[in-house]
GROMACS .gro file of C-alpha atoms in nm:
model
  245
    1THR     CA    1   7.994  13.411   8.451
    2PRO     CA    2   7.892  13.768   8.499
    3SER     CA    3   7.982  13.822   8.818
    4GLU     CA    4   8.124  13.576   9.162
    5ARG     CA    5   7.795  13.540   9.263
    6TRP     CA    6   7.600  13.488   8.925
    7SER     CA    7   7.653  13.196   8.675
    8PHE     CA    8   7.430  13.110   8.362
    9SER     CA    9   7.417  12.841   8.096
   10GLY     CA   10   7.185  12.723   7.807
   11GLU     CA   11   7.162  12.420   7.603
   12ILE     CA   12   7.044  12.288   7.299
   13GLU     CA   13   6.980  11.916   7.217
   14THR     CA   14   6.856  11.713   6.923
   15GLY     CA   15   6.879  11.351   6.796
   16ARG     CA   16   6.667  11.033   6.766
   17VAL     CA   17   6.589  10.792   7.008
   18ARG     CA   18   6.610  10.437   6.887
   19ASP     CA   19   6.317  10.200   6.972
   20GLU     CA   20   6.277   9.900   6.846
   21VAL     CA   21   5.935   9.784   7.012
   22ASN     CA   22   5.737  10.099   6.979
   23GLY     CA   23   5.937  10.292   6.736
   24ASP     CA   24   6.209  10.545   6.676
   25PHE     CA   25   6.105  10.920   6.745
   26ASP     CA   26   6.318  11.239   6.738
   27ARG     CA   27   6.340  11.451   7.033
   28TRP     CA   28   6.494  11.847   7.082
   29ALA     CA   29   6.495  12.016   7.370
   30LEU     CA   30   6.602  12.386   7.526
   31SER     CA   31   6.731  12.445   7.851
   32ALA     CA   32   6.839  12.733   8.061
   33SER     CA   33   6.974  12.763   8.362
   34ALA     CA   34   7.130  12.966   8.647
   35GLN     CA   35   7.279  12.937   9.006
   36PHE     CA   36   7.368  13.189   9.257
   37ASP     CA   37   7.609  13.224   9.539
   38ASN     CA   38   7.678  13.484   9.748
   39GLY     CA   39   8.002  13.375   9.902
   40GLU     CA   40   7.857  13.417  10.245
   41ASP     CA   41   7.473  13.239  10.340
   42VAL     CA   42   7.269  13.199  10.056
   43THR     CA   43   7.353  12.953   9.723
   44GLY     CA   44   7.056  12.876   9.505
   45PHE     CA   45   7.009  12.723   9.155
   46ALA     CA   46   6.695  12.723   8.918
   47LYS     CA   47   6.665  12.536   8.537
   48LEU     CA   48   6.386  12.530   8.281
   49GLU     CA   49   6.423  12.287   7.996
   50TYR     CA   50   6.129  12.254   7.701
   51ARG     CA   51   6.165  11.928   7.556
   52GLU     CA   52   5.939  11.789   7.202
   53GLU     CA   53   5.893  11.485   7.084
   54ASP     CA   54   5.821  11.349   6.707
   55GLY     CA   55   5.753  10.965   6.600
   56LEU     CA   56   5.570  10.806   6.342
   57GLY     CA   57   5.217  10.880   6.412
   58SER     CA   58   5.130  11.079   6.726
   59ALA     CA   59   5.176  10.789   7.019
   60ARG     CA   60   5.542  10.976   7.059
   61ASP     CA   61   5.450  11.286   6.984
   62ARG     CA   62   5.460  11.472   7.334
   63GLU     CA   63   5.557  11.825   7.462
   64THR     CA   64   5.721  11.829   7.800
   65TRP     CA   65   5.797  12.123   8.026
   66LEU     CA   66   6.087  12.061   8.344
   67LEU     CA   67   6.177  12.325   8.626
   68SER     CA   68   6.341  12.240   8.906
   69MET     CA   69   6.450  12.505   9.194
   70GLY     CA   70   6.648  12.500   9.499
   71ILE     CA   71   6.805  12.689   9.798
   72ASP     CA   72   7.011  12.695  10.081
   73TYR     CA   73   6.993  13.002  10.311
   74GLN     CA   74   7.240  12.962  10.613
   75THR     CA   75   7.060  13.183  10.866
   76HIS     CA   76   7.299  13.127  11.135
   77PRO     CA   77   7.643  12.971  11.134
   78SER     CA   78   7.487  12.612  11.219
   79TRP     CA   79   7.167  12.620  11.074
   80HIS     CA   80   7.036  12.605  10.720
   81PHE     CA   81   6.693  12.685  10.583
   82LEU     CA   82   6.664  12.433  10.297
   83GLY     CA   83   6.386  12.471   9.985
   84SER     CA   84   6.354  12.301   9.664
   85LEU     CA   85   6.099  12.256   9.414
   86ASP     CA   86   6.066  12.003   9.080
   87LEU     CA   87   5.791  12.026   8.829
   88VAL     CA   88   5.701  11.816   8.525
   89ARG     CA   89   5.406  11.896   8.241
   90SER     CA   90   5.426  11.652   7.981
   91ASN     CA   91   5.142  11.654   7.742
   92SER     CA   92   5.070  11.397   7.468
   93ALA     CA   93   4.932  11.452   7.115
   94GLU     CA   94   4.708  11.119   7.114
   95ASP     CA   95   4.541  11.105   7.447
   96ASP     CA   96   4.486  11.305   7.741
   97PHE     CA   97   4.541  10.968   7.974
   98ARG     CA   98   4.914  10.967   7.796
   99ASP     CA   99   4.973  11.267   7.958
  100GLY     CA  100   5.211  11.286   8.297
  101ASP     CA  101   5.228  11.565   8.541
  102TYR     CA  102   5.453  11.571   8.845
  103THR     CA  103   5.524  11.759   9.181
  104ARG     CA  104   5.738  11.758   9.433
  105ALA     CA  105   5.814  12.082   9.650
  106SER     CA  106   6.033  12.045  10.004
  107ILE     CA  107   6.123  12.291  10.276
  108GLY     CA  108   6.306  12.217  10.600
  109TYR     CA  109   6.558  12.329  10.847
  110ALA     CA  110   6.878  12.173  10.911
  111TYR     CA  111   7.105  12.165  11.230
  112ARG     CA  112   7.502  12.147  11.100
  113PRO     CA  113   7.697  12.296  11.373
  114VAL     CA  114   8.047  12.420  11.280
  115ASP     CA  115   8.191  12.417  11.624
  116THR     CA  116   8.123  12.035  11.687
  117ASP     CA  117   7.985  11.774  11.460
  118ARG     CA  118   7.853  11.523  11.704
  119THR     CA  119   7.499  11.623  11.637
  120ASN     CA  120   7.333  11.693  11.295
  121GLY     CA  121   6.960  11.696  11.268
  122LEU     CA  122   6.698  11.792  10.993
  123VAL     CA  123   6.344  11.840  10.982
  124ARG     CA  124   6.156  11.842  10.652
  125LEU     CA  125   5.813  11.878  10.542
  126THR     CA  126   5.737  11.752  10.155
  127TYR     CA  127   5.456  11.784   9.894
  128VAL     CA  128   5.473  11.511   9.626
  129ASP     CA  129   5.163  11.525   9.372
  130ASP     CA  130   5.236  11.231   9.106
  131GLN     CA  131   5.000  11.204   8.829
  132PRO     CA  132   5.168  10.927   8.562
  133GLY     CA  133   5.049  10.903   8.245
  134GLU     CA  134   4.981  10.538   8.056
  135ASP     CA  135   5.271  10.313   8.014
  136GLN     CA  136   5.474  10.541   8.259
  137VAL     CA  137   5.745  10.308   8.442
  138SER     CA  138   5.692  10.299   8.828
  139ALA     CA  139   5.969  10.199   9.086
  140ASP     CA  140   5.886   9.841   9.079
  141GLY     CA  141   5.927   9.815   8.678
  142SER     CA  142   5.552   9.788   8.634
  143VAL     CA  143   5.318  10.052   8.389
  144ASP     CA  144   5.042  10.034   8.593
  145GLY     CA  145   5.116  10.249   8.914
  146ASP     CA  146   4.881  10.456   9.117
  147ARG     CA  147   4.810  10.848   9.126
  148GLN     CA  148   4.908  10.979   9.433
  149ARG     CA  149   4.927  11.272   9.671
  150SER     CA  150   5.098  11.288   9.957
  151LEU     CA  151   5.224  11.531  10.250
  152VAL     CA  152   5.516  11.402  10.413
  153PHE     CA  153   5.645  11.527  10.761
  154SER     CA  154   6.006  11.359  10.867
  155ALA     CA  155   6.248  11.411  11.133
  156ASP     CA  156   6.622  11.290  11.153
  157VAL     CA  157   6.925  11.341  11.383
  158ILE     CA  158   7.276  11.162  11.408
  159HIS     CA  159   7.428  11.171  11.766
  160GLU     CA  160   7.795  11.098  11.789
  161LEU     CA  161   7.793  10.936  12.183
  162THR     CA  162   8.105  10.835  12.148
  163GLU     CA  163   8.425  10.811  11.881
  164THR     CA  164   8.333  10.475  11.803
  165LEU     CA  165   7.978  10.481  11.869
  166THR     CA  166   7.695  10.666  11.658
  167ILE     CA  167   7.342  10.678  11.691
  168GLY     CA  168   7.085  10.778  11.471
  169ALA     CA  169   6.698  10.791  11.450
  170LYS     CA  170   6.412  10.911  11.240
  171TYR     CA  171   6.032  10.945  11.195
  172GLY     CA  172   5.818  10.990  10.945
  173TYR     CA  173   5.420  11.037  10.904
  174ARG     CA  174   5.286  11.034  10.521
  175LYS     CA  175   4.955  11.182  10.526
  176GLY     CA  176   4.865  11.056  10.150
  177GLU     CA  177   4.611  10.919   9.894
  178THR     CA  178   4.624  10.696   9.599
  179ALA     CA  179   4.358  10.644   9.301
  180PRO     CA  180   4.397  10.358   9.037
  181ARG     CA  181   4.516  10.546   8.670
  182GLY     CA  182   4.197  10.656   8.493
  183THR     CA  183   3.997  10.684   8.791
  184ASP     CA  184   3.941  10.961   9.081
  185THR     CA  185   3.860  10.699   9.349
  186PHE     CA  186   4.145  10.808   9.639
  187THR     CA  187   4.197  10.588   9.887
  188GLN     CA  188   4.367  10.732  10.207
  189ARG     CA  189   4.704  10.589  10.259
  190ASP     CA  190   4.860  10.751  10.580
  191ALA     CA  191   5.153  10.623  10.737
  192HIS     CA  192   5.400  10.664  11.049
  193LEU     CA  193   5.767  10.530  11.015
  194GLY     CA  194   6.025  10.487  11.273
  195ILE     CA  195   6.410  10.406  11.204
  196LEU     CA  196   6.664  10.342  11.474
  197ARG     CA  197   7.041  10.304  11.346
  198LEU     CA  198   7.374  10.226  11.559
  199ASP     CA  199   7.715  10.253  11.397
  200TRP     CA  200   8.009  10.110  11.576
  201ASP     CA  201   8.368  10.153  11.434
  202ILE     CA  202   8.520   9.839  11.620
  203SER     CA  203   8.894   9.905  11.512
  204HIS     CA  204   9.064  10.146  11.234
  205ASN     CA  205   8.925   9.919  10.990
  206TRP     CA  206   8.605   9.737  11.075
  207ALA     CA  207   8.291   9.917  11.136
  208ILE     CA  208   7.909   9.729  11.190
  209THR     CA  209   7.604   9.899  11.144
  210LEU     CA  210   7.231   9.791  11.255
  211GLU     CA  211   6.904   9.897  11.193
  212GLY     CA  212   6.584   9.843  11.278
  213ARG     CA  213   6.256   9.968  11.099
  214ALA     CA  214   5.860   9.981  11.164
  215GLN     CA  215   5.613  10.112  10.994
  216PHE     CA  216   5.258  10.136  11.082
  217ASP     CA  217   4.976  10.189  10.834
  218GLU     CA  218   4.640  10.407  10.945
  219PRO     CA  219   4.371  10.239  10.756
  220SER     CA  220   4.444   9.910  10.766
  221GLY     CA  221   4.618   9.870  11.115
  222ASP     CA  222   4.916   9.683  10.966
  223ILE     CA  223   5.246   9.728  11.120
  224SER     CA  224   5.543   9.637  10.944
  225ARG     CA  225   5.925   9.530  11.069
  226GLY     CA  226   6.211   9.485  10.944
  227GLY     CA  227   6.602   9.480  11.038
  228SER     CA  228   6.958   9.505  10.902
  229VAL     CA  229   7.293   9.434  11.002
  230ALA     CA  230   7.615   9.490  10.775
  231VAL     CA  231   7.988   9.425  10.825
  232TYR     CA  232   8.269   9.667  10.671
  233ARG     CA  233   8.600   9.685  10.636
  234ASP     CA  234   8.861   9.920  10.498
  235VAL     CA  235   9.038   9.835  10.210
  236GLY     CA  236   9.329  10.161  10.166
  237ASN     CA  237   9.224  10.498  10.197
  238ASN     CA  238   8.952  10.497   9.970
  239VAL     CA  239   8.740  10.153   9.929
  240MET     CA  240   8.518   9.989  10.159
  241VAL     CA  241   8.398   9.605  10.142
  242GLY     CA  242   8.094   9.513  10.277
  243VAL     CA  243   7.840   9.207  10.355
  244GLY     CA  244   7.490   9.256  10.522
  245TYR     CA  245   7.175   9.063  10.588
   0.00000   0.00000   0.00000
């Protein structure tokens, strides 16, 4: 920590990953990071990592670069500019089809008033380019997820109507396209998403949350709707227990 504003760190990692299914492999990684805080209106961070993996044969051999950056710039006591960037470039020694690339870049503007916390808002624009390699596991546990490119706009707002009632709303629009792995046949996947939420503090210990969602897919014209309700109870000062449907 050379100064109150700057701090730097570095890390070296080496070890063996044991995999009874696909075979063990050795990994070593080198990373460096920096953080900045001027104590007033700007905070930021950046981290760069290089990773190398070596297994029996070439199936598990891989070189990977990872970069993560972020900034929070307080343009006004109640307004924040937010930016972030995440990059992954992973190259397999066996086949280009096993390479994996990922990019996520986001900029946003947040309203967080210092005088009163009754209303908070965030407007954000996010770009995602996900080009998964062979055998990369998707969120649903499958290994054959699509390639995708998306530009997403979202707007969120939360407002306290009273001391016990809070409402929230979100609108999102995704202009995106997907393609099966190994092909360049992209299909449009544009969609609109709307969310309404109500939080009600019934008493000192009890609270209810109601939420409704609707999504409209432009290519097919399909509309999906959903909702949820949950009841919570505070147990002491640090624990909340709830049940929902």
